[in-house]
mmCIF file with all atom_site columns, C-alpha atoms in Angstrom:
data_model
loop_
_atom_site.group_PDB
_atom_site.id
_atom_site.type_symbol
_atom_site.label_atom_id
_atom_site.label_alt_id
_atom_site.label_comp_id
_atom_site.label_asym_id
_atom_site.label_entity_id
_atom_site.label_seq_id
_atom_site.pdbx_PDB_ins_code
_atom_site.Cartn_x
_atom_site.Cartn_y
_atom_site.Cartn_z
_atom_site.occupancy
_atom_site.B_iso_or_equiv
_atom_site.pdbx_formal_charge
_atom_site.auth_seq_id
_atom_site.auth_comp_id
_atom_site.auth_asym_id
_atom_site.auth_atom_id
_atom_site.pdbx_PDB_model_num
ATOM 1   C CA . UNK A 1 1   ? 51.087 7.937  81.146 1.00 69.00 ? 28  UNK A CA 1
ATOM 2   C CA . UNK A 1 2   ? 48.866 10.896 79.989 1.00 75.00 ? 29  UNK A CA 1
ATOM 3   C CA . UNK A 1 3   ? 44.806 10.475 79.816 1.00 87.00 ? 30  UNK A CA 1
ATOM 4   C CA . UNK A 1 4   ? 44.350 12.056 76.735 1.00 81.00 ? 31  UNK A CA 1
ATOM 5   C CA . UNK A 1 5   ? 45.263 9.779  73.875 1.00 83.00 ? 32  UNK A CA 1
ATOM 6   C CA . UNK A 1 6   ? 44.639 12.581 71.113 1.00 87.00 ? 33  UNK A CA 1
ATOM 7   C CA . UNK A 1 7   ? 43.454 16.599 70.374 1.00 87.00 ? 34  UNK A CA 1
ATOM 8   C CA . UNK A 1 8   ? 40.260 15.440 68.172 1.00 91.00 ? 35  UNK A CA 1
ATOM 9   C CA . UNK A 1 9   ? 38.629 18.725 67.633 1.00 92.00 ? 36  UNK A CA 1
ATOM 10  C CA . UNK A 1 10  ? 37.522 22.097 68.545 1.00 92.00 ? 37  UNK A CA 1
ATOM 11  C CA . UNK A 1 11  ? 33.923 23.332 68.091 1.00 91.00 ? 38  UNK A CA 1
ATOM 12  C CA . UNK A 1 12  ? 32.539 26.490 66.855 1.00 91.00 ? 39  UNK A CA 1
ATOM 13  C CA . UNK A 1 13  ? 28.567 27.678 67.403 1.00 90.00 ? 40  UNK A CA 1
ATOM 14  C CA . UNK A 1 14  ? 27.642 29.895 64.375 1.00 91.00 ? 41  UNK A CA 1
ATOM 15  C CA . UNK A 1 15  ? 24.560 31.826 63.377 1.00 91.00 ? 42  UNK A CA 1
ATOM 16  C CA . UNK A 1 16  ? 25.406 31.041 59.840 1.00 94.00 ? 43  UNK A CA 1
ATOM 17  C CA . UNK A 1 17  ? 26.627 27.433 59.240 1.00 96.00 ? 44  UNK A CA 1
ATOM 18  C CA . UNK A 1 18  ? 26.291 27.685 55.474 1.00 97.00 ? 45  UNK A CA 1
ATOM 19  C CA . UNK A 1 19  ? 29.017 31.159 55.385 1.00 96.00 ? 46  UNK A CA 1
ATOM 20  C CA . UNK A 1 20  ? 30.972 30.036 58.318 1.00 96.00 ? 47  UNK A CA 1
ATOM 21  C CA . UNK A 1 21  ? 31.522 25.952 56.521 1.00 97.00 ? 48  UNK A CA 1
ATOM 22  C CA . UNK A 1 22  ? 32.770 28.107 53.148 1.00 97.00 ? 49  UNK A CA 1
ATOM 23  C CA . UNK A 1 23  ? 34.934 30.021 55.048 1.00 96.00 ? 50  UNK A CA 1
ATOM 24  C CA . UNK A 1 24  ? 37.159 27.105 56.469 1.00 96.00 ? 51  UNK A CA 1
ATOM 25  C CA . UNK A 1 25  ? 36.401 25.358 53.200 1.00 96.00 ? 52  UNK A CA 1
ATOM 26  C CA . UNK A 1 26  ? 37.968 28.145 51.700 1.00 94.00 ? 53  UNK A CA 1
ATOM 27  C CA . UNK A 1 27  ? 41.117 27.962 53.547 1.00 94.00 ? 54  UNK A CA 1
ATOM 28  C CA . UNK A 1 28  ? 41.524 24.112 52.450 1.00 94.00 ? 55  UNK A CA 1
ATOM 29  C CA . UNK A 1 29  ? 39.243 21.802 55.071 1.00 96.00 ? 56  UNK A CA 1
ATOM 30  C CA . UNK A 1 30  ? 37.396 19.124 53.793 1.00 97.00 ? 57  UNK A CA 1
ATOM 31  C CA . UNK A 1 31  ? 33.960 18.131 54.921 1.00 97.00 ? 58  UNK A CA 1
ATOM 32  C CA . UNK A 1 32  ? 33.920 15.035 57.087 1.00 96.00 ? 59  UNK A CA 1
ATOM 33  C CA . UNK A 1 33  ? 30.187 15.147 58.105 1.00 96.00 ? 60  UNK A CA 1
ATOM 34  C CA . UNK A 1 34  ? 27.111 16.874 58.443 1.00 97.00 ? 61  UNK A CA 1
ATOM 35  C CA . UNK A 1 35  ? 24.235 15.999 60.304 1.00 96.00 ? 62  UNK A CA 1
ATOM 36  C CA . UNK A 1 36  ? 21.264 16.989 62.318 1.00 97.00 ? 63  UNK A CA 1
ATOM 37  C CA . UNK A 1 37  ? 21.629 15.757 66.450 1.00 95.00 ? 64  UNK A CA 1
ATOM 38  C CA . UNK A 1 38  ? 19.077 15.588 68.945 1.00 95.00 ? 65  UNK A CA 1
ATOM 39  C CA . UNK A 1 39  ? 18.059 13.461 72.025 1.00 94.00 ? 66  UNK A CA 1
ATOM 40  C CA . UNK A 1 40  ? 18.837 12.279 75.107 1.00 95.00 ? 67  UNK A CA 1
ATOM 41  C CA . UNK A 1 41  ? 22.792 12.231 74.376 1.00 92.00 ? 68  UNK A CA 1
ATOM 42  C CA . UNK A 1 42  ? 23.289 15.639 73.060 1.00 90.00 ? 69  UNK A CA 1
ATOM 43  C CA . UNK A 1 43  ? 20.466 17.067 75.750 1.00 91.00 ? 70  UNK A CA 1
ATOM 44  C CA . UNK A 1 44  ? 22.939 15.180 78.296 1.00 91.00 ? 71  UNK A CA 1
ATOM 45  C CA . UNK A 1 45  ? 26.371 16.467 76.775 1.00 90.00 ? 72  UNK A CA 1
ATOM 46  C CA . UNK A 1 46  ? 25.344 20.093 76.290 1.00 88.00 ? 73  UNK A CA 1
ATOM 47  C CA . UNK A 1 47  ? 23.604 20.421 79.127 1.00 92.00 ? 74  UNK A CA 1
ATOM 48  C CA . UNK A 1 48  ? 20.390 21.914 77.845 1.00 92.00 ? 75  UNK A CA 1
ATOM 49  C CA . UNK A 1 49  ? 17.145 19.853 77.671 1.00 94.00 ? 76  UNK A CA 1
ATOM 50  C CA . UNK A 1 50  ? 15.357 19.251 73.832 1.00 95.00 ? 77  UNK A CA 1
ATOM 51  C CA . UNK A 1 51  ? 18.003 20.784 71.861 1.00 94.00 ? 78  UNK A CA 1
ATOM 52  C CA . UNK A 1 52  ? 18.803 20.014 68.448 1.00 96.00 ? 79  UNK A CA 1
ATOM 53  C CA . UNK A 1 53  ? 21.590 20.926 66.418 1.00 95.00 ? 80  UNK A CA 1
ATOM 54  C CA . UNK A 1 54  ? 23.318 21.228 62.898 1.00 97.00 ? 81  UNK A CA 1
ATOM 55  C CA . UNK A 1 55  ? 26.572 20.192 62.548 1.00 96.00 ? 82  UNK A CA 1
ATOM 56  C CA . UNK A 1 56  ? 29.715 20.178 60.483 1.00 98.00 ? 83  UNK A CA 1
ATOM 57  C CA . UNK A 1 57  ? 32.735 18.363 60.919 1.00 97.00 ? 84  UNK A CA 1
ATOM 58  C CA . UNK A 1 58  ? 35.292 19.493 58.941 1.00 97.00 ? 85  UNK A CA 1
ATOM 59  C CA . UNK A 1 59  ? 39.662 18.312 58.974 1.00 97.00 ? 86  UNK A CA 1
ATOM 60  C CA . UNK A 1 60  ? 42.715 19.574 57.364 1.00 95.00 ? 87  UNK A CA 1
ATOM 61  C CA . UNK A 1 61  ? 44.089 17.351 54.384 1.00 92.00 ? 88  UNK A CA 1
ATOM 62  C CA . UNK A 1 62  ? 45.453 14.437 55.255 1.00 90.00 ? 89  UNK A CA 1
ATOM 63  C CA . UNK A 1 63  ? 43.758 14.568 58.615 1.00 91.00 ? 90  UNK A CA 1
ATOM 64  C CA . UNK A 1 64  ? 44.753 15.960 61.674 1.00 92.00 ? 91  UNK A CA 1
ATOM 65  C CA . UNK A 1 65  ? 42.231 18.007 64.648 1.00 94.00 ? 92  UNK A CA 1
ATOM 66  C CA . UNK A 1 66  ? 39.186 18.711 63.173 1.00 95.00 ? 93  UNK A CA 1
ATOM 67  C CA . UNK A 1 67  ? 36.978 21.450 63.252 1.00 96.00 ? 94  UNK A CA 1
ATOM 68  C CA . UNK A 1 68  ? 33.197 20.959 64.451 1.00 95.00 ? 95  UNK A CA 1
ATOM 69  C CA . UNK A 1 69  ? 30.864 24.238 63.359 1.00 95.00 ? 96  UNK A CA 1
ATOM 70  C CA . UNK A 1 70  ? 27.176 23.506 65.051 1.00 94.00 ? 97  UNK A CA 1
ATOM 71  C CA . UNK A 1 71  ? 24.298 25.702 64.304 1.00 94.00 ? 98  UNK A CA 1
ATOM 72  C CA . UNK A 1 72  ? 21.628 25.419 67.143 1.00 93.00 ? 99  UNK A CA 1
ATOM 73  C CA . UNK A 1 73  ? 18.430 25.247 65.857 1.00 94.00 ? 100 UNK A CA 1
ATOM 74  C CA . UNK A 1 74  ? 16.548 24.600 69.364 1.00 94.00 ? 101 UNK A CA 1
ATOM 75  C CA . UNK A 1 75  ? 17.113 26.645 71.340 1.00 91.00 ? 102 UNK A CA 1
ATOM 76  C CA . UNK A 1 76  ? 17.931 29.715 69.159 1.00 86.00 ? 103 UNK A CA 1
ATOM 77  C CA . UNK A 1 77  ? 21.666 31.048 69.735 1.00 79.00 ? 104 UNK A CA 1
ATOM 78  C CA . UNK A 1 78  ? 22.339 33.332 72.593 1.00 80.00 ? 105 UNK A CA 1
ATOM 79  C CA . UNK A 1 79  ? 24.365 36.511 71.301 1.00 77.00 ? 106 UNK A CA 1
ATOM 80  C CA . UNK A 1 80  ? 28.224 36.760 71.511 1.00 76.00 ? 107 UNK A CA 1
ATOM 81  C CA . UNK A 1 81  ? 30.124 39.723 71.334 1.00 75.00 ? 108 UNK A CA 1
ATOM 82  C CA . UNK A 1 82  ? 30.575 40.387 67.384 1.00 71.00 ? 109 UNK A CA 1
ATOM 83  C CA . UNK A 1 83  ? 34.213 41.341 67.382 1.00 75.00 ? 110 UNK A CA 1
ATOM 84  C CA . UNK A 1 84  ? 35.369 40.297 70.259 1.00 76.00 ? 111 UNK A CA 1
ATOM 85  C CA . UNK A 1 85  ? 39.457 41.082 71.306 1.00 72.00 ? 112 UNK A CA 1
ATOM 86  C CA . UNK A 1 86  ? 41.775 38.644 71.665 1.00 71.00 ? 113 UNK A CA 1
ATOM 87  C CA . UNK A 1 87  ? 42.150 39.678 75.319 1.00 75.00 ? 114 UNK A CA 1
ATOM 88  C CA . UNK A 1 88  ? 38.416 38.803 76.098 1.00 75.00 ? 115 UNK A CA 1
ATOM 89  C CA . UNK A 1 89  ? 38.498 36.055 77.892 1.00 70.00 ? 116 UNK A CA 1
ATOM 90  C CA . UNK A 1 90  ? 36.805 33.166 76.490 1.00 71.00 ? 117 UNK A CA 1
ATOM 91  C CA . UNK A 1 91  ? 37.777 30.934 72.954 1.00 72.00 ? 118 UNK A CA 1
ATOM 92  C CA . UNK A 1 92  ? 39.185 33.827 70.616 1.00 74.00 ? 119 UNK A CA 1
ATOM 93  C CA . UNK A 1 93  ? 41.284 31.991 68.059 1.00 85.00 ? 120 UNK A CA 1
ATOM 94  C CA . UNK A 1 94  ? 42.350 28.975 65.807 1.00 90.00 ? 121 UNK A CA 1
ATOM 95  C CA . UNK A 1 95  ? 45.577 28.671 64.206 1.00 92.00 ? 122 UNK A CA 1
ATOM 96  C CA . UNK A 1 96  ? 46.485 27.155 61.085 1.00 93.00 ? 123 UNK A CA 1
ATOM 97  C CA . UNK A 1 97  ? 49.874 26.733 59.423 1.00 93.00 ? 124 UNK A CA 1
ATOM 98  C CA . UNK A 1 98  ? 49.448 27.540 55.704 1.00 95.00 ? 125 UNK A CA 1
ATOM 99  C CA . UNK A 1 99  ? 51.483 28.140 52.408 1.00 93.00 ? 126 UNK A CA 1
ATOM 100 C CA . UNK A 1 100 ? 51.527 31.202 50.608 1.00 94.00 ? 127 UNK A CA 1
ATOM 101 C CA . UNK A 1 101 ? 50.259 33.320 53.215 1.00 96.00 ? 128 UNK A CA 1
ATOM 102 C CA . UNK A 1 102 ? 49.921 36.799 51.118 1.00 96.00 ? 129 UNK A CA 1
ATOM 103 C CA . UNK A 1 103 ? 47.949 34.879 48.514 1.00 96.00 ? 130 UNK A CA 1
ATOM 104 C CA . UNK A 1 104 ? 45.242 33.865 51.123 1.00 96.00 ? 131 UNK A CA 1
ATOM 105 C CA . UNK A 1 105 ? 44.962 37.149 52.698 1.00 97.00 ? 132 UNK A CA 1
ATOM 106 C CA . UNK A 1 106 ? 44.648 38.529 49.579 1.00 96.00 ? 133 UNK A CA 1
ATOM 107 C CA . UNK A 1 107 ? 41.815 36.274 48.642 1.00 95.00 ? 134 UNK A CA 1
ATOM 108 C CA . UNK A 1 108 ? 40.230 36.582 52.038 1.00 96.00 ? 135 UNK A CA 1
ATOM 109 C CA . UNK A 1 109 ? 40.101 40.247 52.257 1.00 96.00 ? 136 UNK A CA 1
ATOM 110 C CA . UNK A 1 110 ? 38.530 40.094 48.484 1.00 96.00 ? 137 UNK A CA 1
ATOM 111 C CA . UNK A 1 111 ? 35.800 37.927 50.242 1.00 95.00 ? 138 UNK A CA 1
ATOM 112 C CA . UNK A 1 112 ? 35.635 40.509 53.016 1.00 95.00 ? 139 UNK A CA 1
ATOM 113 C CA . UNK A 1 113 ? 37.451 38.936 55.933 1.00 95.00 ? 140 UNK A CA 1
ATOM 114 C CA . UNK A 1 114 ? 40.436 41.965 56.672 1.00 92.00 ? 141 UNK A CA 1
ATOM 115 C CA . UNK A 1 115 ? 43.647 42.054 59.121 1.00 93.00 ? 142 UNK A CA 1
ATOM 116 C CA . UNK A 1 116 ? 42.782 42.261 63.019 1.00 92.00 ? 143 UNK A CA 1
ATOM 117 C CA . UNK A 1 117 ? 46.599 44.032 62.827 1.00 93.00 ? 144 UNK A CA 1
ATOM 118 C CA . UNK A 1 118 ? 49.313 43.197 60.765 1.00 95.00 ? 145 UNK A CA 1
ATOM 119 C CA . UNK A 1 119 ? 51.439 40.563 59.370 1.00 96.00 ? 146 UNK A CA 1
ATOM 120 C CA . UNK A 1 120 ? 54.109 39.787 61.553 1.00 96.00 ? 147 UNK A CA 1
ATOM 121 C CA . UNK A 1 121 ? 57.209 38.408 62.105 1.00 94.00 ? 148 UNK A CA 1
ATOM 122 C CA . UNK A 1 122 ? 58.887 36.239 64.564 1.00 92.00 ? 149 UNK A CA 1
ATOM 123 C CA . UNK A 1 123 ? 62.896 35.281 65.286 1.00 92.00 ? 150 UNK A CA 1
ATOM 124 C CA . UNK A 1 124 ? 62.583 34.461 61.195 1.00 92.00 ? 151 UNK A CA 1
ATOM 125 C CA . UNK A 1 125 ? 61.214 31.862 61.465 1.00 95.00 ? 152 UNK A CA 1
ATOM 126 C CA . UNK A 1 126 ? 57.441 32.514 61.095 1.00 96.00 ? 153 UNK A CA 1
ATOM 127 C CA . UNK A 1 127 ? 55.066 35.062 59.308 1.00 95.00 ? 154 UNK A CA 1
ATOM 128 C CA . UNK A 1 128 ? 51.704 35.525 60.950 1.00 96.00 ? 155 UNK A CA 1
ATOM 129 C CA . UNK A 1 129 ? 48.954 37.365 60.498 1.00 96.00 ? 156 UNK A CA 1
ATOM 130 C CA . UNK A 1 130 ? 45.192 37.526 62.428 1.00 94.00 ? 157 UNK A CA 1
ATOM 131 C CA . UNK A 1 131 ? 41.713 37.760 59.900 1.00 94.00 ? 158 UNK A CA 1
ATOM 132 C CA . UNK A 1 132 ? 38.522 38.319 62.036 1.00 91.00 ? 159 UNK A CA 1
ATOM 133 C CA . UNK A 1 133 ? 36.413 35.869 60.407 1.00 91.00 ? 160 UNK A CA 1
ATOM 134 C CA . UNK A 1 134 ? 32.923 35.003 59.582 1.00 90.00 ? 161 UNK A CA 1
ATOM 135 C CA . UNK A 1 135 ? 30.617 36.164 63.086 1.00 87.00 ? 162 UNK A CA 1
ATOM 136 C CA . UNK A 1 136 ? 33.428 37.634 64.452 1.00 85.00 ? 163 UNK A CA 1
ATOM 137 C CA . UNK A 1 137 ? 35.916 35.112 65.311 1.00 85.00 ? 164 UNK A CA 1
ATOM 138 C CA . UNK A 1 138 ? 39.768 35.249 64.852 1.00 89.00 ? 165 UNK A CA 1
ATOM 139 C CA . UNK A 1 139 ? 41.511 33.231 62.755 1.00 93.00 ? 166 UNK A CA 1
ATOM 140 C CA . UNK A 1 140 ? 45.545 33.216 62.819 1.00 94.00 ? 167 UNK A CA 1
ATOM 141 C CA . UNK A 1 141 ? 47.438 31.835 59.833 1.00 95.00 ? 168 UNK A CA 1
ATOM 142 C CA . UNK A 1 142 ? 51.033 30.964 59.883 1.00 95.00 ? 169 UNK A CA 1
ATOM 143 C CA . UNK A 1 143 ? 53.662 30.263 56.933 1.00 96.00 ? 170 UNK A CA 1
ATOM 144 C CA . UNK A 1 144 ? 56.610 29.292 57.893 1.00 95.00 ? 171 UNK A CA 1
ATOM 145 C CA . UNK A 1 145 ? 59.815 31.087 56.354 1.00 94.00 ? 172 UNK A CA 1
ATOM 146 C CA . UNK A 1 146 ? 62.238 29.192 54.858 1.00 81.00 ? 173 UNK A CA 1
#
């Protein structure tokens, strides 16, 4: 029998928690939460003593792994590489399965947010395509063909 009973989320720090939240809102997620943490749980989780952050918790309709975006507000962020590669070790993507995939890039790249490469192809079953998102992060969106 496994340990893990379930994939709850993945979390993303961001400089901007107001552009990053459209962003994902954008793409279809739907705010969960939002609140403010601080104190002796989040100083022990983290790691680092008196910090307080912003968060967001946002899921996919109908539920599913959420999405946590935290804005640190003590201490200050440390900088990130702004575009980093997808070889660069470290978190570089999230994936999403979505519908209408040209429609979405097209919006996105209206908002700003452009190709990392192209929009693939694989065994016919899938179209994908990579958008460096807000603060430099890579997000990969999937429609599957029919």
């Amino acid at each position: 029998m496994s340990p893990i009973r379930r994939f709850d989320h993945v979390g993303i720090t961001v400089r901007d928690l107001h552009t990053v939240t459209d962003f994902f809102v954008g793409l279809g997620f739907e705010t969960e939460g939002r609140a403010v943490l601080e104190g002796e749980f989040l100083d022990t989780v983290v790691g680092m003593p008196h910090c307080r952050t912003e968060v967001v918790m946002l899921r996919p309709p109908g539920g599913g792994t959420g999405l946590e975006l935290s804005r640190f507000l003590r201490p200050d962020h440390a900088p990130g590489s702004p575009d980093p590669m997808p070889n660069e070790l470290g978190l570089r993507n999230v994936t999403f399965e979505v519908e209408d995939l040209e429609a979405i890039l097209d919006r996105l790249a209206a908002d700003g947010y452009h190709l990392v490469g192209g929009v693939g192809q694989y065994e016919g079953v899938w179209r994908m395509a990579s958008v460096r998102g807000p603060e430099g992060f890579i997000v990969n969106l999937a429609e599957r063909i029919d």
